[in-house]
Short mmCIF file of C-alpha atoms in Angstrom, two decimals:
data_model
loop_
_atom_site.label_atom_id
_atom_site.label_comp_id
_atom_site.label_asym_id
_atom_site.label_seq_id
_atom_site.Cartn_x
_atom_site.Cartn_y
_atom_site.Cartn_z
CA UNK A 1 86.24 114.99 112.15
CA UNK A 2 83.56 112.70 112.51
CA UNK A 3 82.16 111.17 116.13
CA UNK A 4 84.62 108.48 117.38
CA UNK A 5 83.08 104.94 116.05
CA UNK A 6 83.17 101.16 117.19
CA UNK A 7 86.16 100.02 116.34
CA UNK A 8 87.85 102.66 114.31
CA UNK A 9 91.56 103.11 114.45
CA UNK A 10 92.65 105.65 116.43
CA UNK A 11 95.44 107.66 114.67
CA UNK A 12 98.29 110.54 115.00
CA UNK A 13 100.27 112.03 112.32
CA UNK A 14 103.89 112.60 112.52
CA UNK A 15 104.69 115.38 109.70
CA UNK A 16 103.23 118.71 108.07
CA UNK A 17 104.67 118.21 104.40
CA UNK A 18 103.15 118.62 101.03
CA UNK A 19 102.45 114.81 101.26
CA UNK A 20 100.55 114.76 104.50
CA UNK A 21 98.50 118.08 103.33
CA UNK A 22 97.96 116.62 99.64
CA UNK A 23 97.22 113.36 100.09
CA UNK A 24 97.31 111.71 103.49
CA UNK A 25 94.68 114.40 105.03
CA UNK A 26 92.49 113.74 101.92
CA UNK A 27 93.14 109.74 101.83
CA UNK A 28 91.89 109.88 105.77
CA UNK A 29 89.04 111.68 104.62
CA UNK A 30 87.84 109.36 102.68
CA UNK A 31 88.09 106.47 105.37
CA UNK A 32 86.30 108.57 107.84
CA UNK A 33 84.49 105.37 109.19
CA UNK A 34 87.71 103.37 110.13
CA UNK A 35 90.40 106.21 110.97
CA UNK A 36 89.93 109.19 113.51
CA UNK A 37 92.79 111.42 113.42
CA UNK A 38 93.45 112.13 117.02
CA UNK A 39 96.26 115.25 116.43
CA UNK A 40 99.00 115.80 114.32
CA UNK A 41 102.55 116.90 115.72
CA UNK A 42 105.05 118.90 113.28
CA UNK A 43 108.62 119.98 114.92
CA UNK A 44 107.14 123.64 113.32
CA UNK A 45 103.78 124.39 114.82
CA UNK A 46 102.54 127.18 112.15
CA UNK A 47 103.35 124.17 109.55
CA UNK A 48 101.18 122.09 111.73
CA UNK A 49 98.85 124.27 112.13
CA UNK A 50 98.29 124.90 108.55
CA UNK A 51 97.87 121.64 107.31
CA UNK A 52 95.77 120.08 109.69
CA UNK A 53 93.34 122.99 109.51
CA UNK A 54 91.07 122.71 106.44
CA UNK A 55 90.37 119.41 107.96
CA UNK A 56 89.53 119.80 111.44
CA UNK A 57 92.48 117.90 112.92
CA UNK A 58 93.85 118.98 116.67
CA UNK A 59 97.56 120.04 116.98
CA UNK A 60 99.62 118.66 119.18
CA UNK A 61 102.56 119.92 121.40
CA UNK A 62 103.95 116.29 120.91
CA UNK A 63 103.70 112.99 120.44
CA UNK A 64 103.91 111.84 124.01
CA UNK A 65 100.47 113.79 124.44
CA UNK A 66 98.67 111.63 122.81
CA UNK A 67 100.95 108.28 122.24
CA UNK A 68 99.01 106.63 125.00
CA UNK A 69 95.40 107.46 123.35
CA UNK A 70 96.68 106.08 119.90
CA UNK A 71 97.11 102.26 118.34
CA UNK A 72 98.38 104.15 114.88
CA UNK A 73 100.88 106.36 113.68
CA UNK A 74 101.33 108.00 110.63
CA UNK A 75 105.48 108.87 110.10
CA UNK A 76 106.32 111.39 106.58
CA UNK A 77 109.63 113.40 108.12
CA UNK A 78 112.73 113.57 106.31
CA UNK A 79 115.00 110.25 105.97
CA UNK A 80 117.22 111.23 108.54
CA UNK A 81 114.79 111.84 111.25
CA UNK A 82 112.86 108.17 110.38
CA UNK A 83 114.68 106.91 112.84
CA UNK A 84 114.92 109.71 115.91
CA UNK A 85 111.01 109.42 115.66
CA UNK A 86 110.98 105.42 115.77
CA UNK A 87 113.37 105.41 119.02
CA UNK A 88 110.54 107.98 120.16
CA UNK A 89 107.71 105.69 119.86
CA UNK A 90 110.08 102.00 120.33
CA UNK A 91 108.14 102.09 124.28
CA UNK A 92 104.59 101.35 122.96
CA UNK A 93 105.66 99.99 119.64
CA UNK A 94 104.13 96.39 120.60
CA UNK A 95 100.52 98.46 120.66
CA UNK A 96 100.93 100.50 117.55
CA UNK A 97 100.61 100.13 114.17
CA UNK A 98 103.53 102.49 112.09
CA UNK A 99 102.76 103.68 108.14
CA UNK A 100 106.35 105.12 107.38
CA UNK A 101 106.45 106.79 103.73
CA UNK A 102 108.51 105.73 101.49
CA UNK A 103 111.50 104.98 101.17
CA UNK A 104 111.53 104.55 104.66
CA UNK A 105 115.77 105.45 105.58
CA UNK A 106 117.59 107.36 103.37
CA UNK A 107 121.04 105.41 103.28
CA UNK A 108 122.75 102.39 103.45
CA UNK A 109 123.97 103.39 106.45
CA UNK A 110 120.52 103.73 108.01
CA UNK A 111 119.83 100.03 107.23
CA UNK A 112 120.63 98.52 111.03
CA UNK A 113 117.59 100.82 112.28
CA UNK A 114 115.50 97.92 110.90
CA UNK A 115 115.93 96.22 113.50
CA UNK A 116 114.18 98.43 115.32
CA UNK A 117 110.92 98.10 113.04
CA UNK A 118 110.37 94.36 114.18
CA UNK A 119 108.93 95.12 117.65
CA UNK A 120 106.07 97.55 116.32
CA UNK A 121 102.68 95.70 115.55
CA UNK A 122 102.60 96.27 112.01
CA UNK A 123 104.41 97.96 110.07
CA UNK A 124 103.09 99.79 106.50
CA UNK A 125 104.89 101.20 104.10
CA UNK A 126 103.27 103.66 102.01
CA UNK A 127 104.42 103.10 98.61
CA UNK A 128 101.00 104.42 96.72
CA UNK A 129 102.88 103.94 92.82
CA UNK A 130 102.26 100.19 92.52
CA UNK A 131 98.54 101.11 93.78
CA UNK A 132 97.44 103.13 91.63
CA UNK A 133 94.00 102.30 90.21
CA UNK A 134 95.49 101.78 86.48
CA UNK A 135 97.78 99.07 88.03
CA UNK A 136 95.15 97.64 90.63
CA UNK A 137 93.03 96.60 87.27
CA UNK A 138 95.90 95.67 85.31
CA UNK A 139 97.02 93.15 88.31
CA UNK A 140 93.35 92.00 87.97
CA UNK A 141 93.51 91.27 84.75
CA UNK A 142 96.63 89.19 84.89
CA UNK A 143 94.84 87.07 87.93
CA UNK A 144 92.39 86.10 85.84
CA UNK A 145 94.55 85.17 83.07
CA UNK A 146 93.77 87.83 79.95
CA UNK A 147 97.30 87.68 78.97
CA UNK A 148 98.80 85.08 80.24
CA UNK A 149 101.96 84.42 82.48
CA UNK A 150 103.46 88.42 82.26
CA UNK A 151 107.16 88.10 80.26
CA UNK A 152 108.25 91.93 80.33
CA UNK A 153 106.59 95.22 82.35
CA UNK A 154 108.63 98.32 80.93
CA UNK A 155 108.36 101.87 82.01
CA UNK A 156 108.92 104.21 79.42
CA UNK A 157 109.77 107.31 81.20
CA UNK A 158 106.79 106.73 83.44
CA UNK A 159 108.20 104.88 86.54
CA UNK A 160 111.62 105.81 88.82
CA UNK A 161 114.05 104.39 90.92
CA UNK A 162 112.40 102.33 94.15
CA UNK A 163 108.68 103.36 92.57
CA UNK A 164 109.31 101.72 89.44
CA UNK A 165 110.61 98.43 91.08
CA UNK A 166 108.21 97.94 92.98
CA UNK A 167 105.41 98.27 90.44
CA UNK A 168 107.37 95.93 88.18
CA UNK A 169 107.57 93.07 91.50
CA UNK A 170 103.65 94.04 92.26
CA UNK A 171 103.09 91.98 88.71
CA UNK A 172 105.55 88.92 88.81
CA UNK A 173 104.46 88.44 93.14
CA UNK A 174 106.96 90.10 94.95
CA UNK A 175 109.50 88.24 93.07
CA UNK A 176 113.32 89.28 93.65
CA UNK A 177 115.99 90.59 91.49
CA UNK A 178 118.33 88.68 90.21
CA UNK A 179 120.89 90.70 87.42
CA UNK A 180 120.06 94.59 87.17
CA UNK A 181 122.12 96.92 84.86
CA UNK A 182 122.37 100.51 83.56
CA UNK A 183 123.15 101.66 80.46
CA UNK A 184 122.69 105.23 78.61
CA UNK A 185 121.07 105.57 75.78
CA UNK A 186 121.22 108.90 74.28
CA UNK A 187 119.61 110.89 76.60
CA UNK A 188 117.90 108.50 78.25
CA UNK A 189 119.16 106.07 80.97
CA UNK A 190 117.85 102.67 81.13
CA UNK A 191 117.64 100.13 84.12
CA UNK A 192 117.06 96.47 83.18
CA UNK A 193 115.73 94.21 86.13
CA UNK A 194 115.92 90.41 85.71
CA UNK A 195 113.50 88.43 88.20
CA UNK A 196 114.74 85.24 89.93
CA UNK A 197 111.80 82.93 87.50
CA UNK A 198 112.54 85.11 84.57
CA UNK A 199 110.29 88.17 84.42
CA UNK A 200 112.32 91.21 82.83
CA UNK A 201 111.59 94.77 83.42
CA UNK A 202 112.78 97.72 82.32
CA UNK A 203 112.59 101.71 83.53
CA UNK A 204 113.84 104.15 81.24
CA UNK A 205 114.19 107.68 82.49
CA UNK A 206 113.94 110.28 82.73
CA UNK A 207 110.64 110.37 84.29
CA UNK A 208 108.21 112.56 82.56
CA UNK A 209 104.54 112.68 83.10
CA UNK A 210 103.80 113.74 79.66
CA UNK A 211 104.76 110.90 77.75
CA UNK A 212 105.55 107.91 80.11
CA UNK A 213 103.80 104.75 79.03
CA UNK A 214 103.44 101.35 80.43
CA UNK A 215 103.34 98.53 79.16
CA UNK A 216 103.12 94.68 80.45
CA UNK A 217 103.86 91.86 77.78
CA UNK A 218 102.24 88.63 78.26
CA UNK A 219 102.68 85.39 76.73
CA UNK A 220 99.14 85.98 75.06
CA UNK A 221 98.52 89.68 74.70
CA UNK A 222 99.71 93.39 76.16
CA UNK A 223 98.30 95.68 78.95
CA UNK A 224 99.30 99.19 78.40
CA UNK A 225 98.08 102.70 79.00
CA UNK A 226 99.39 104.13 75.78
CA UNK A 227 96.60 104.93 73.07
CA UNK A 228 99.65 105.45 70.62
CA UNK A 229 100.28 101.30 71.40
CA UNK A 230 96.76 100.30 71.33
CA UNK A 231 96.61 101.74 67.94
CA UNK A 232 98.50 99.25 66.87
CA UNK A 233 96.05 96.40 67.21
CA UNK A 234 98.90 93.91 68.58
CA UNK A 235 101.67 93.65 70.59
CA UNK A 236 104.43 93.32 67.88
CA UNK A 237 103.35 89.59 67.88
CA UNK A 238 102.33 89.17 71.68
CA UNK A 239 99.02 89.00 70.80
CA UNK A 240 96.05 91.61 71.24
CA UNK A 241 96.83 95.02 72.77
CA UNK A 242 94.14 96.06 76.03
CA UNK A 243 94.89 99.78 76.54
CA UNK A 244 94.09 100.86 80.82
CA UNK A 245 92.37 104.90 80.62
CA UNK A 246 90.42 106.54 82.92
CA UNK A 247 86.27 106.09 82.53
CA UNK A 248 84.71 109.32 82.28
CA UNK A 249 86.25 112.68 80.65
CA UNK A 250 86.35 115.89 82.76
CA UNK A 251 85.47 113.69 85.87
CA UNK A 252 86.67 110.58 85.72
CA UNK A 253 85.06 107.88 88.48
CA UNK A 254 86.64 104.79 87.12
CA UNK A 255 89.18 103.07 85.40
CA UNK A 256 88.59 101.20 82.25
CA UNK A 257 90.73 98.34 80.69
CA UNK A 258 89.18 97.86 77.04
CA UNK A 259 90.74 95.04 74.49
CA UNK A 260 89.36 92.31 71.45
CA UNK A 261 88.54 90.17 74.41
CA UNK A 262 86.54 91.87 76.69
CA UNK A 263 83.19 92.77 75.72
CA UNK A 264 82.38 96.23 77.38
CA UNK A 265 85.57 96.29 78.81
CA UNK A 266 86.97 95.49 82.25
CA UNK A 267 86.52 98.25 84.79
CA UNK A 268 87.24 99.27 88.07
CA UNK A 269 84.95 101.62 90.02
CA UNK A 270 86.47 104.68 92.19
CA UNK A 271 83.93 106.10 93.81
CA UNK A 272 86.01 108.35 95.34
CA UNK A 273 87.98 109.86 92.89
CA UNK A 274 85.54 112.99 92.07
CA UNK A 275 85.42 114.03 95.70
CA UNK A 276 89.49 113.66 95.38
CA UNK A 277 89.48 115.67 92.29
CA UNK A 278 87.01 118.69 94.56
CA UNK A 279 89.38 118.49 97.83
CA UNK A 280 90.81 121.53 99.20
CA UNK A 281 94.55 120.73 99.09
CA UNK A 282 97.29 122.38 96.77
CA UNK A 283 97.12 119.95 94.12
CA UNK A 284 94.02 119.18 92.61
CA UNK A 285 95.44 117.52 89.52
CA UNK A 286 94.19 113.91 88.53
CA UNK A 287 97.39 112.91 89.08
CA UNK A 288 97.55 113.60 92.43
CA UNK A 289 93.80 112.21 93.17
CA UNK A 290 95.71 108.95 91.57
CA UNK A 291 98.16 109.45 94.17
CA UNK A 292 95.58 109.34 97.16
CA UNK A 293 93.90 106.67 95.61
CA UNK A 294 97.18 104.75 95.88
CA UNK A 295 97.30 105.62 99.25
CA UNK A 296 93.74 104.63 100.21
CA UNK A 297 95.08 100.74 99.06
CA UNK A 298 97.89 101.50 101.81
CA UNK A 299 95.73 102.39 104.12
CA UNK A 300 93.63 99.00 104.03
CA UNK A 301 96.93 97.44 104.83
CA UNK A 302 96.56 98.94 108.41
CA UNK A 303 93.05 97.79 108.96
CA UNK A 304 93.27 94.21 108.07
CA UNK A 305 94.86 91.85 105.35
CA UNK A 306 94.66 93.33 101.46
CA UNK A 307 97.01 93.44 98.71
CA UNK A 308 99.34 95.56 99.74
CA UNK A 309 100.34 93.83 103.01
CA UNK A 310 102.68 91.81 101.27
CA UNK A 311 104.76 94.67 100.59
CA UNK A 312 106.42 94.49 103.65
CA UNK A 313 109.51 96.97 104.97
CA UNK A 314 112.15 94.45 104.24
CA UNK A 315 110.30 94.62 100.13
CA UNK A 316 110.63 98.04 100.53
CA UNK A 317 114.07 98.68 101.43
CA UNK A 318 114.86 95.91 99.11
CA UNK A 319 113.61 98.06 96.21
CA UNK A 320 115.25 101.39 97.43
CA UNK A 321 118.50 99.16 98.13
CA UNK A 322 118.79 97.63 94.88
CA UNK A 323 117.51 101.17 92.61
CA UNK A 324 120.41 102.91 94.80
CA UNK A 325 123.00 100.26 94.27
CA UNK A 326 122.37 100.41 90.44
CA UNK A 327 122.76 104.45 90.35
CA UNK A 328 126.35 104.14 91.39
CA UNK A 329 127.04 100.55 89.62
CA UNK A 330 126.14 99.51 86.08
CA UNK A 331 125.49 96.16 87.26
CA UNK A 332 124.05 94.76 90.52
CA UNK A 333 123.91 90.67 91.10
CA UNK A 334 121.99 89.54 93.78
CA UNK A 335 123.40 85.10 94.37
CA UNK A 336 120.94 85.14 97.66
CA UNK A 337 117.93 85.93 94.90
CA UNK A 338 118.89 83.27 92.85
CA UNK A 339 118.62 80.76 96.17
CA UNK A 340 115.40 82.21 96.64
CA UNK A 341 115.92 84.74 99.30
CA UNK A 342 116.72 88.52 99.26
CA UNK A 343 119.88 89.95 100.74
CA UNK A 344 117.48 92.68 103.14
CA UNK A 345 115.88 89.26 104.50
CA UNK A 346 119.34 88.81 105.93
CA UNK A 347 120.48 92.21 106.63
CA UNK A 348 117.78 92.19 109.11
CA UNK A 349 118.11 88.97 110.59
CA UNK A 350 122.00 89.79 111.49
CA UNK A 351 120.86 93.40 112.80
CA UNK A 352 118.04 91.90 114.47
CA UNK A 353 120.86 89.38 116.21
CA UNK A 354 123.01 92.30 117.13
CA UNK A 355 120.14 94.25 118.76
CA UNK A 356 119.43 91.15 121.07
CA UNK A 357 122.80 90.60 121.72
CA UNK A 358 123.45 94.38 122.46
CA UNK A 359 120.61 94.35 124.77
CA UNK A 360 121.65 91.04 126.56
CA UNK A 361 125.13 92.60 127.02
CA UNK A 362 123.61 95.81 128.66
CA UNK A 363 121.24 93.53 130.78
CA UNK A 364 123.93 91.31 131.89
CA UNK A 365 126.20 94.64 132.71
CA UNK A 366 123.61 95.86 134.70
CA UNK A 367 123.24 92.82 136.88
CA UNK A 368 126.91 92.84 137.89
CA UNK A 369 126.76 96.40 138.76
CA UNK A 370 123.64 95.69 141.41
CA UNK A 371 121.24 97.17 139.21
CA UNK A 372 117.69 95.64 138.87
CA UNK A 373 117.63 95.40 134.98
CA UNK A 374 114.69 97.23 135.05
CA UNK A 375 115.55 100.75 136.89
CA UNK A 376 117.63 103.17 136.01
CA UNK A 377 121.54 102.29 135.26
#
């Protein structure tokens, strides 16, 4: 890695999976300016060893070696060790920073270890879907109004379960659910979403690369990144059709939104996406570059306020909550929505209240027994 730099974040990663190897080691890469990876702990060490090789990164014989020499931590273990490792670093949690991958606990059950997420600094989430370059320029477009207030997003067998939520929230502001069903359709399943100020989305699965499509209805016109809709000419009466594809053939370094009403198109520049497309990991689809890019928008989260810091944990286990939920129910109504709050928001506020009082129990305890609430019990 790089010489240490003013002001760069200091960082250790938690994890040796394909995810850290093919595309956390490469986003980090990338970002060599603001992030020095400081060692990377796996609970196998030949796992460890192997992927932080190719990119110069010390192992670790754990994370209390180097916890006090950190402000950031990078988590990507399996669901039911999320919250062993958070207990592990709850001591400095005040001083560090925490990017958990998605979707953060496994289980309904796991939901009161929120709590414990409160007393870290900041808190990321690295959901990389909604951020992927396609939907970065898409959001753009609807800012600046090329389509008008979005009615309908719908992924066609190109969005799943928590992923898919949250890409169809990224487009109507973090807005909350407030009627989802399921339904089967052949051999499809779909999942209808209805937004507390009316934006509906759909997610049809299965998923499947091949021929997903997107598409985002306006009141005035269509995003989508299917040529076989642009085609068309018009969004079955919503107006003019703007198809997202990549700029560039073999190597793409772009994305490019083209439509009747923009001249030259709209485009967003990735300057790292051929160096992504070159990088020594197992994967070097352009899907997977996509993936890192996603994560590099994550990754500014930690480093100061962008975009995605509004997807907080609580948005984050709202959309794994609610996607679970619907897998097991064929409908899901959500009345605290509807009154403009979600029902996470108050899961943690009553876990959050339990932790205190726990802790002001044990305190208390303490005291009568003669022990300073400090030392050891």
């Amino acid at each position: 890695m790089a010489a240490a730099g003013v002001g760069r974040r200091r960082v250790l990663i938690i994890g040796s999976g394909r995810r850290i190897r093919k595309n956390f080691l490469p986003a980090f890469a990338q970002r060599r300016d603001q992030f020095e990876l400081v060692g990377l702990w796996s609970r196998t060490r030949e796992h460890a060893e192997r992927a932080a090789a190719p990119w110069g990164v010390p192992v670790v014989g754990s994370p209390a070696e180097v916890l006090d020499a950190v402000d950031t931590v990078v988590v990507s273990v399996s669901t039911t060790a999320v919250r062993a490792v958070l207990r592990d670093l709850a001591e400095r949690a005040p001083q560090l920073s925490v990017v958990l991958d998605t979707p953060v606990f496994g289980q309904a059950a796991h939901l009161p270890a929120m709590a414990t997420l409160r007393s870290f600094a900041r808190v990321v989430v690295a959901e990389d879907y909604m951020n992927y370059p396609q939907w970065t320029l898409a959001r753009r477009a609807v800012a600046d109004g090329l389509i008008g207030e979005v009615r309908s997003v719908e992924l066609a067998h190109s969005g799943y379960r928590y992923h898919g939520l949250a890409l169809i929230r990224s487009l109507a502001d973090f807005d909350h659910v407030t009627v989802a069903t399921r339904r089967r359709a052949g051999a499809d399943v779909r999942f209808d979403f209805r937004l507390r100020r009316g934006l509906r989305g759909r997610i049809t699965e299965p998923y499947d690369q091949a021929r997903g499509t997107t598409t985002i209805t306006g009141e005035k016109g269509v995003i989508t990144d299917s040529a076989r809709v642009g085609a068309v000419g018009a969004g079955a009466g919503h107006g003019p059709v703007h198809v997202l594809r990549p700029r560039g053939d073999a190597r793409p370094d772009g994305y490019l939104l083209d439509g009747p009403d923009l001249l030259g198109g709209l485009e967003l520049d990735l300057p790292a996406l051929p160096a992504l497309l070159d990088a020594e990991v197992p994967d070097r689809s352009l899907f997977n570059a996509l993936k890192t890019c996603g994560l590099l928008e994550v990754l500014a989260a930690v480093t100061g306020e962008a975009f995605h810091s509004r997807y907080t944990y609580r948005e984050a286990l709202y959309d794994h909550l609610t996607t679970a939920v619907l897998r097991t129910s064929p409908l899901v109504v959500d009345p605290v929505a509807g009154a403009g709050g979600n029902i996470v928001g108050g899961l943690d506020g009553v876990f959050t209240g339990l932790a205190r009082a726990r802790g002001a129990l044990t305190r208390a305890g303490a005291r009568g027994k003669g022990t300073p609430t400090g030392g050891p019990a």
